[in-house]
């Protein structure tokens, strides 16, 4: 096809023009930023919702960019045909007018402070190198010595603690204008530090770096910071009064990150895939930023590429973040009775209401279950359905956004269940089946159902997966699931691992009401006989062959044995 390439993995705005990539126009972010006029703006959105690309776009628009020799680089052509060019001279007057410091902290993903600090230091050094043309300007000896010491990565922690503020001063003296400071993914090093056990060390360095640059910096024009979580003033910006925060619940910047429905439709139509819109919507829509319905851009791009590549099944969970997925697993593994109930409501497509704490930090996650729900909300694992204010507190009605995220919860629940069951003594269940003790089997299965987390609205596939997990690796028996036997497929068969051993046939039925359970057991037993499930087992020498009909309703189980 003679079409623009999909920009998967591209984060530099300039590359979109140079590489002829498909671009979803978010340049009106520039207008909104200038209209708001905040000294420092924090924009929080989940990972891979376009924060890095947008900051790159801001740099290319505002920066008076220079070569290492000090020659001006013209980037106006990058914005030809985009919305900001029609916004008016009031906004275009700011184009290419300021020195810009752009720092990404996303590379600090190391497992210890020493390595994370080295990576942060290298990011700082790279930005100093990008602006090294200032060394040819009016700079006193001490400043030049400090600048060169940073370029040479001298081992002196004091050089880097206020490095951004120092660079803004050097740029001001060269350009005669205050600098715009852009900091991307500020919380990546904090997240990794939290999981790595060096949170206090990392937060000390980040606090020093940020405060000097954004708190009382006379060389700052304005700053923009992005991340997943709101920065707590107490932990990062002590005493900072000029911070304007716009999270997912804010009306401001609501369509600047992620794709709107119109943008998804336009992109699919461009690639002649308009007929796939409903499928894309079901899997990747569902976020609400302010009052705007938003799609996950990373997943939409990967989904579109998969369809264009001819894959028959293109829907799968493309979006995930390893450490954040770990928090989903943690929520599942540590769930008390109330949390399990809330997870089941969410997995059934329902909603839960929680107070929202925008200033949550990684250090607060385990202070309460509410904080854990908040973390999942701000990192994109839950969406806002509605919000209300009561006594100055904000309450959000939360739901699972879409099929993609539901599959991540489901996988976490399955993994937790497998680990849990591996430590449960199931010999009493096997003994109950061997001896025909239906009541003991009912009690064991019902207790396990009570202790687990359901999904799929108690559908047959859920119960089948549950019993498969419960009965696999039980020692003396091999398990077959939905295998050909007789003229049909029994749900589960247990075969004793010896010649002429026992075989146990289990046929499952889901009841719609408690009163229907006994009838469903009889229906299952009749199916075993009608389909002659025992014939192949008998031909292979298994004896005796025990047959059970199992009816399941919510967290309850009824077991009947064939006479």
XYZ file of C-alpha atoms in Angstrom:
563
model
C 0.000 0.000 0.000
C 1.110 3.548 -0.720
C 0.320 4.609 2.836
C 2.207 6.253 5.659
C 3.901 3.841 8.027
C 2.462 3.289 11.480
C 4.656 5.023 14.100
C 5.131 2.145 16.530
C 8.066 2.890 18.824
C 8.705 6.404 17.446
C 8.827 9.126 20.110
C 10.661 11.988 18.376
C 8.186 14.366 16.735
C 10.723 15.264 14.056
C 10.862 11.664 12.825
C 7.197 11.753 11.814
C 7.946 14.213 9.033
C 11.320 12.738 8.103
C 10.103 9.115 8.029
C 6.645 9.886 6.547
C 4.843 8.345 9.533
C 1.133 8.534 10.295
C 0.557 11.349 12.801
C -2.461 11.976 15.002
C -2.406 15.763 15.386
C -2.098 16.802 19.043
C -0.554 20.232 18.402
C -3.433 22.093 20.077
C -1.743 21.018 23.310
C 0.564 23.980 22.585
C -2.379 26.382 22.496
C -3.899 25.013 25.697
C -0.553 25.207 27.478
C -0.085 28.858 26.506
C -3.706 29.736 27.350
C -3.395 28.167 30.803
C -0.215 30.114 31.506
C 0.942 27.999 34.454
C 4.521 28.294 35.679
C 4.835 24.511 36.042
C 2.324 21.988 34.727
C 2.146 18.344 35.749
C 0.283 16.113 33.281
C -0.397 12.584 34.550
C -1.503 9.828 32.203
C -0.904 6.046 32.030
C 2.174 4.670 30.299
C 2.278 4.736 26.488
C -0.478 7.298 26.082
C 1.718 9.719 24.092
C 3.431 11.733 26.844
C 6.934 11.390 25.400
C 5.845 12.233 21.853
C 3.932 15.281 23.077
C 6.917 16.633 25.010
C 9.050 16.088 21.920
C 6.472 18.088 19.949
C 6.627 20.913 22.518
C 10.414 21.024 22.258
C 10.376 21.190 18.454
C 7.795 23.985 18.527
C 9.225 26.252 21.230
C 12.960 25.644 20.949
C 15.477 28.025 19.468
C 17.480 24.945 18.555
C 21.162 25.199 17.702
C 23.875 22.958 16.283
C 26.940 22.276 18.456
C 28.555 25.184 16.585
C 25.692 27.520 17.475
C 23.945 27.657 14.084
C 20.156 27.944 14.218
C 18.065 24.902 13.198
C 14.712 25.683 11.564
C 11.908 23.280 12.539
C 8.890 25.267 11.297
C 8.335 22.848 8.422
C 7.527 20.084 10.925
C 4.242 21.822 11.748
C 3.016 22.497 8.217
C -0.611 21.436 7.838
C -1.132 20.883 11.575
C -3.787 22.533 13.736
C -1.478 24.869 15.640
C -0.567 26.706 12.411
C -4.188 27.899 12.167
C -4.426 28.956 15.817
C -3.288 32.530 15.181
C -0.241 34.748 15.511
C -0.729 34.961 19.285
C 0.565 31.381 19.477
C 2.905 31.286 16.489
C 4.814 34.218 18.003
C 6.238 31.708 20.523
C 7.548 29.371 17.839
C 11.333 28.748 18.039
C 11.792 31.542 20.576
C 13.177 29.842 23.704
C 15.991 27.605 24.879
C 14.498 24.272 25.915
C 15.823 21.699 28.371
C 14.277 18.292 27.673
C 15.016 15.472 30.080
C 13.550 11.963 30.066
C 13.830 9.858 33.216
C 12.393 6.683 31.695
C 15.814 5.073 31.260
C 16.319 4.827 35.048
C 14.813 1.339 35.330
C 17.685 -0.330 37.146
C 17.329 -2.568 40.181
C 19.715 -0.637 42.454
C 20.345 3.024 43.182
C 23.937 3.094 41.913
C 22.986 1.966 38.403
C 19.815 4.091 38.274
C 21.839 7.141 39.329
C 24.366 6.462 36.560
C 21.572 6.349 33.966
C 20.033 9.590 35.246
C 23.442 11.221 35.195
C 23.945 10.134 31.584
C 20.618 11.726 30.606
C 21.724 14.978 32.203
C 25.120 14.807 30.479
C 23.434 14.178 27.110
C 21.347 17.332 27.507
C 24.419 19.361 28.445
C 26.129 17.960 25.362
C 23.177 18.980 23.181
C 23.568 22.569 24.393
C 27.345 22.723 24.445
C 27.268 25.656 22.005
C 26.800 27.867 25.102
C 30.498 27.350 25.886
C 31.254 29.742 23.026
C 29.189 32.491 24.671
C 29.855 34.750 27.642
C 30.614 32.341 30.464
C 32.903 32.939 33.425
C 35.669 30.518 34.301
C 33.891 28.792 37.189
C 30.749 28.197 35.141
C 32.740 26.856 32.202
C 34.698 24.554 34.494
C 31.482 23.207 36.020
C 29.855 22.752 32.600
C 32.869 20.834 31.285
C 33.022 18.732 34.464
C 29.438 17.603 33.799
C 30.218 16.917 30.132
C 33.112 14.738 31.273
C 30.859 12.899 33.779
C 33.021 13.798 36.748
C 32.210 11.765 39.856
C 30.850 14.556 42.026
C 27.234 14.236 43.206
C 26.976 17.978 43.915
C 27.389 18.680 40.178
C 24.160 16.896 39.280
C 21.859 17.765 42.176
C 21.127 21.210 40.668
C 22.270 20.494 37.102
C 19.008 21.485 35.372
C 18.893 24.836 37.121
C 22.547 25.461 36.226
C 21.924 24.601 32.574
C 18.955 26.995 32.456
C 21.206 29.777 33.771
C 23.835 29.042 31.095
C 21.140 29.066 28.389
C 19.722 32.356 29.675
C 23.128 34.015 29.473
C 23.552 32.799 25.893
C 20.040 33.431 24.515
C 18.922 36.258 26.767
C 15.658 34.359 27.438
C 14.414 32.070 30.197
C 14.366 28.345 29.445
C 11.403 26.018 29.054
C 12.024 22.834 31.067
C 10.390 19.575 29.960
C 10.713 16.508 32.200
C 9.249 13.258 30.892
C 8.202 10.211 32.953
C 9.442 11.677 36.226
C 8.096 8.730 38.220
C 9.809 5.868 36.373
C 12.900 6.012 38.628
C 10.636 6.335 41.680
C 8.581 3.313 40.636
C 11.676 1.199 40.035
C 13.197 2.439 43.294
C 10.053 1.456 45.159
C 10.112 -2.092 43.800
C 13.900 -2.266 44.173
C 13.972 -1.140 47.799
C 15.886 2.149 47.394
C 12.954 4.578 47.292
C 14.315 6.991 49.931
C 17.661 7.384 48.163
C 16.037 8.033 44.798
C 13.437 10.469 46.069
C 16.184 12.513 47.730
C 18.015 12.967 44.436
C 14.869 13.671 42.392
C 13.688 16.234 44.970
C 16.979 18.126 44.784
C 17.019 18.033 40.976
C 13.436 19.258 40.623
C 13.313 21.850 43.383
C 16.362 23.702 42.105
C 14.975 23.717 38.552
C 11.283 24.432 39.123
C 10.841 25.998 42.548
C 12.802 29.256 42.756
C 14.568 29.359 39.402
C 14.775 32.894 37.915
C 15.833 31.387 34.571
C 12.619 29.365 34.102
C 10.048 30.444 31.492
C 7.738 27.557 32.310
C 7.985 23.836 32.978
C 6.019 20.749 31.946
C 6.374 17.461 33.827
C 4.729 14.157 32.859
C 4.224 10.900 34.727
C 1.636 8.372 35.827
C 1.100 9.584 39.379
C 0.622 13.066 40.772
C 3.747 14.373 42.451
C 3.178 14.788 46.162
C 4.294 18.265 47.153
C 5.560 16.936 50.463
C 7.859 14.369 48.859
C 9.066 16.097 45.684
C 8.251 19.813 45.606
C 8.220 20.906 49.222
C 6.610 24.325 49.343
C 6.083 24.593 45.593
C 3.031 26.802 45.098
C 3.148 27.262 41.321
C 2.426 23.652 40.332
C -0.733 23.178 38.250
C -1.825 19.556 38.100
C -3.999 17.941 35.447
C -4.709 14.248 35.933
C -7.171 11.995 34.115
C -10.075 13.488 36.050
C -9.303 17.028 34.858
C -11.178 18.627 31.958
C -7.990 20.354 30.789
C -5.834 18.570 28.205
C -8.479 15.797 28.078
C -8.033 15.019 24.359
C -4.269 15.676 24.184
C -3.196 12.179 25.264
C -4.511 8.948 23.777
C -6.786 8.777 20.726
C -10.352 10.016 20.569
C -12.983 7.883 18.834
C -12.948 10.242 15.845
C -9.157 9.918 15.551
C -9.370 6.107 15.647
C -12.092 6.074 12.989
C -10.062 8.424 10.796
C -6.934 6.285 11.110
C -8.741 3.004 10.392
C -10.448 4.606 7.387
C -7.049 5.798 6.100
C -5.853 2.170 6.115
C -9.166 0.903 4.635
C -10.119 -0.800 7.907
C -13.326 1.018 8.822
C -15.077 -2.322 9.268
C -12.799 -3.165 12.223
C -13.828 -0.156 14.326
C -16.310 -1.986 16.580
C -13.721 -4.674 17.363
C -11.102 -2.022 18.175
C -13.607 -0.171 20.342
C -14.483 -3.259 22.368
C -10.854 -4.074 23.089
C -9.075 -0.732 23.416
C -11.664 1.974 24.176
C -13.057 2.717 27.598
C -10.888 5.392 29.195
C -12.448 8.656 30.284
C -10.172 11.700 30.552
C -12.280 14.549 31.863
C -15.436 13.961 29.829
C -13.626 12.713 26.716
C -13.759 9.063 25.702
C -10.203 7.925 24.972
C -8.610 4.862 23.352
C -5.261 3.350 24.283
C -2.996 4.644 21.456
C -0.239 2.027 21.823
C -2.727 -0.804 21.522
C -4.624 0.793 18.630
C -1.408 1.215 16.638
C -0.316 -2.374 17.285
C -3.795 -3.712 16.563
C -3.915 -1.832 13.256
C -0.478 -3.123 12.285
C -1.502 -6.686 13.155
C -4.622 -6.439 10.959
C -2.595 -4.963 8.089
C -0.110 -7.832 8.471
C -2.923 -10.294 7.770
C -3.220 -11.841 11.226
C -6.560 -13.580 11.579
C -6.756 -12.737 15.296
C -5.430 -9.224 15.891
C -6.976 -8.538 19.303
C -4.656 -9.189 22.214
C -3.248 -7.246 25.183
C -0.499 -5.176 23.556
C -0.334 -2.701 26.443
C 1.291 -3.744 29.647
C 3.878 -2.506 32.072
C 5.727 -5.204 33.981
C 5.929 -3.495 37.361
C 2.366 -2.185 37.188
C 1.145 -5.653 36.225
C 2.922 -6.719 39.395
C 0.618 -4.435 41.369
C -2.415 -6.143 39.795
C -0.972 -9.480 40.903
C -0.311 -8.052 44.360
C -3.898 -6.853 44.660
C -5.149 -10.314 43.713
C -2.736 -12.224 45.951
C -3.321 -10.077 49.050
C -7.071 -9.633 48.550
C -9.238 -9.892 51.632
C -12.899 -10.905 51.404
C -14.044 -7.371 50.534
C -11.389 -6.933 47.839
C -12.258 -10.304 46.293
C -15.887 -9.284 46.156
C -14.955 -5.968 44.518
C -12.730 -7.732 41.970
C -15.583 -10.068 41.082
C -17.902 -7.087 40.567
C -15.321 -5.501 38.250
C -14.699 -8.730 36.321
C -18.468 -9.058 35.868
C -18.526 -5.658 34.163
C -19.719 -3.770 37.241
C -18.344 -0.736 39.041
C -16.973 0.106 42.469
C -16.763 3.553 44.043
C -13.587 4.725 45.758
C -12.293 8.026 47.137
C -9.576 9.351 44.839
C -6.279 10.579 46.252
C -4.429 12.445 43.525
C -1.288 12.889 45.585
C -0.636 9.191 46.073
C 3.026 8.184 45.764
C 4.691 4.788 45.450
C 5.502 4.898 49.157
C 1.763 5.159 49.912
C 0.588 2.163 47.889
C 0.238 -0.278 50.768
C -0.996 2.177 53.365
C -4.556 1.165 52.537
C -6.532 -0.794 49.941
C -7.984 2.519 48.720
C -4.466 3.631 47.778
C -3.940 0.421 45.819
C -7.186 1.013 43.893
C -6.022 4.603 43.261
C -2.704 3.374 41.920
C -4.484 1.018 39.517
C -6.736 3.876 38.389
C -3.960 6.375 37.683
C -1.808 3.775 35.929
C -4.619 2.792 33.541
C -5.869 -0.500 34.985
C -9.208 1.037 35.935
C -11.255 3.752 34.264
C -13.516 6.487 35.540
C -17.221 6.091 34.838
C -18.333 9.102 36.858
C -17.225 11.272 39.755
C -18.880 13.141 42.606
C -17.767 15.430 45.407
C -18.846 14.897 49.001
C -17.496 17.053 51.830
C -14.568 18.181 49.663
C -13.628 14.559 48.872
C -13.739 13.270 45.294
C -15.315 9.851 44.766
C -14.855 8.009 41.485
C -16.967 5.203 40.100
C -14.356 2.819 38.666
C -14.587 -0.003 36.135
C -12.263 -2.177 34.057
C -11.725 -0.181 30.832
C -11.928 -2.850 28.132
C -11.238 -6.433 27.057
C -7.495 -5.831 26.932
C -7.259 -4.874 30.607
C -9.794 -7.516 31.649
C -7.472 -10.129 30.144
C -4.598 -8.855 32.334
C -6.735 -9.213 35.474
C -7.897 -12.638 34.336
C -4.334 -13.826 33.790
C -3.292 -12.522 37.206
C -6.219 -14.334 38.847
C -5.358 -17.576 37.033
C -1.699 -17.388 38.075
C -2.676 -16.667 41.688
C -5.147 -19.559 41.706
C -2.581 -21.986 40.285
C -0.062 -20.981 42.975
C -2.699 -21.183 45.702
C -4.004 -24.598 44.638
C -0.482 -26.017 44.366
C -0.253 -25.605 48.157
C -3.679 -27.115 48.899
C -3.949 -30.784 49.879
C -6.483 -32.135 47.366
C -6.210 -35.765 48.412
C -9.515 -35.522 50.313
C -11.293 -34.485 47.088
C -9.816 -37.416 45.158
C -10.747 -39.746 48.016
C -14.319 -38.401 47.974
C -14.638 -39.178 44.264
C -13.101 -42.623 44.696
C -15.462 -43.514 47.547
C -18.580 -41.876 46.099
C -18.793 -39.365 48.953
C -20.695 -36.646 47.087
C -21.188 -34.463 50.163
C -17.434 -34.336 50.882
C -16.710 -33.476 47.235
C -19.373 -30.736 47.316
C -17.958 -29.223 50.490
C -14.364 -29.225 49.202
C -15.205 -27.647 45.828
C -17.573 -25.091 47.373
C -14.912 -24.024 49.889
C -12.369 -23.489 47.126
C -14.918 -21.501 45.124
C -15.570 -19.369 48.194
C -11.845 -18.637 48.545
C -11.168 -17.784 44.909
C -12.037 -14.863 42.612
C -14.517 -15.501 39.835
C -14.559 -13.956 36.381
C -16.635 -14.363 33.191
C -19.827 -13.945 35.246
C -19.730 -17.571 36.456
C -19.851 -18.832 32.870
C -19.163 -22.491 32.078
C -15.677 -21.613 30.797
C -14.835 -20.137 34.223
C -15.980 -23.231 36.102
C -14.222 -25.531 33.655
C -10.962 -23.632 34.153
C -11.495 -23.650 37.914
C -11.973 -27.423 38.140
C -9.161 -28.067 35.685
C -6.828 -26.092 37.934
C -8.177 -27.859 41.006
C -7.661 -31.366 39.623
C -4.428 -31.118 37.657
C -1.199 -32.501 39.124
C -3.023 -34.456 41.824
C -0.449 -37.259 41.946
C -2.009 -40.651 41.178
C -4.246 -39.425 38.352
C -3.770 -38.020 34.883
C -6.360 -35.480 33.808
C -7.936 -35.157 30.361
C -9.969 -32.062 29.519
C -12.557 -31.950 26.697
C -10.977 -34.982 24.990
C -12.807 -37.170 22.466
C -14.497 -40.044 24.301
C -17.396 -42.091 22.972
C -19.528 -39.922 20.683
C -18.780 -36.620 22.425
C -16.391 -34.711 24.657
C -16.677 -35.099 28.440
C -15.594 -32.068 30.460
C -12.988 -33.802 32.637
C -11.650 -37.336 32.972
C -9.276 -38.530 35.701
C -7.355 -41.731 34.861
C -5.353 -43.541 37.507
C -1.715 -43.981 36.518
C -1.653 -47.791 36.541
C -2.870 -50.742 34.506
C -6.575 -51.428 35.116
C -6.757 -48.356 37.325
C -9.782 -46.300 38.201
C -11.278 -43.668 35.867
C -13.494 -40.800 36.975
C -15.730 -38.954 34.489
C -16.872 -35.443 35.516
C -19.526 -33.626 33.506
C -20.183 -29.996 34.507
C -23.352 -27.948 34.186
C -23.998 -24.354 35.207
C -27.293 -23.675 36.960
C -29.063 -20.329 36.640
C -30.677 -20.704 40.082
C -30.066 -22.707 43.249
C -33.319 -24.590 42.670
C -32.052 -25.773 39.277
C -28.864 -27.419 40.593
C -30.232 -30.910 41.177
C -31.852 -30.965 37.750
C -28.533 -29.958 36.174
C -26.731 -32.796 37.954
C -29.203 -35.285 36.489
C -28.821 -33.710 33.051
C -25.038 -34.144 33.282
C -25.365 -37.819 34.272
C -27.788 -38.456 31.403
C -25.299 -36.874 28.982
C -22.509 -39.190 30.188
C -24.684 -42.201 29.397
C -26.198 -40.873 26.174
C -22.781 -40.000 24.728
C -21.245 -43.260 26.027
C -18.230 -41.445 27.505
C -17.170 -44.608 29.373
C -16.745 -46.857 26.313
C -13.153 -45.899 25.332
C -12.054 -45.998 28.972
C -13.529 -49.470 29.411
C -11.833 -50.613 26.192
C -8.504 -49.442 27.624
C -9.008 -51.569 30.732
C -9.932 -48.889 33.258
C -12.134 -50.162 36.077
C -14.152 -49.185 37.912
C -15.334 -46.158 35.897
C -17.022 -43.654 38.201
C -19.404 -41.069 36.750
C -20.342 -37.753 38.354
C -22.653 -34.935 37.369
C -21.573 -31.621 38.869
C -23.820 -28.557 38.996
C -22.356 -25.165 39.818
C -24.148 -22.009 40.865
C -22.169 -18.926 41.940
C -19.950 -20.127 44.819
C -21.849 -23.382 45.343
C -21.444 -26.907 44.044
C -23.697 -29.989 43.948
C -22.347 -33.450 43.068
C -24.363 -36.524 42.045
C -22.938 -40.005 41.328
C -24.302 -42.389 38.707
C -25.752 -45.501 40.312
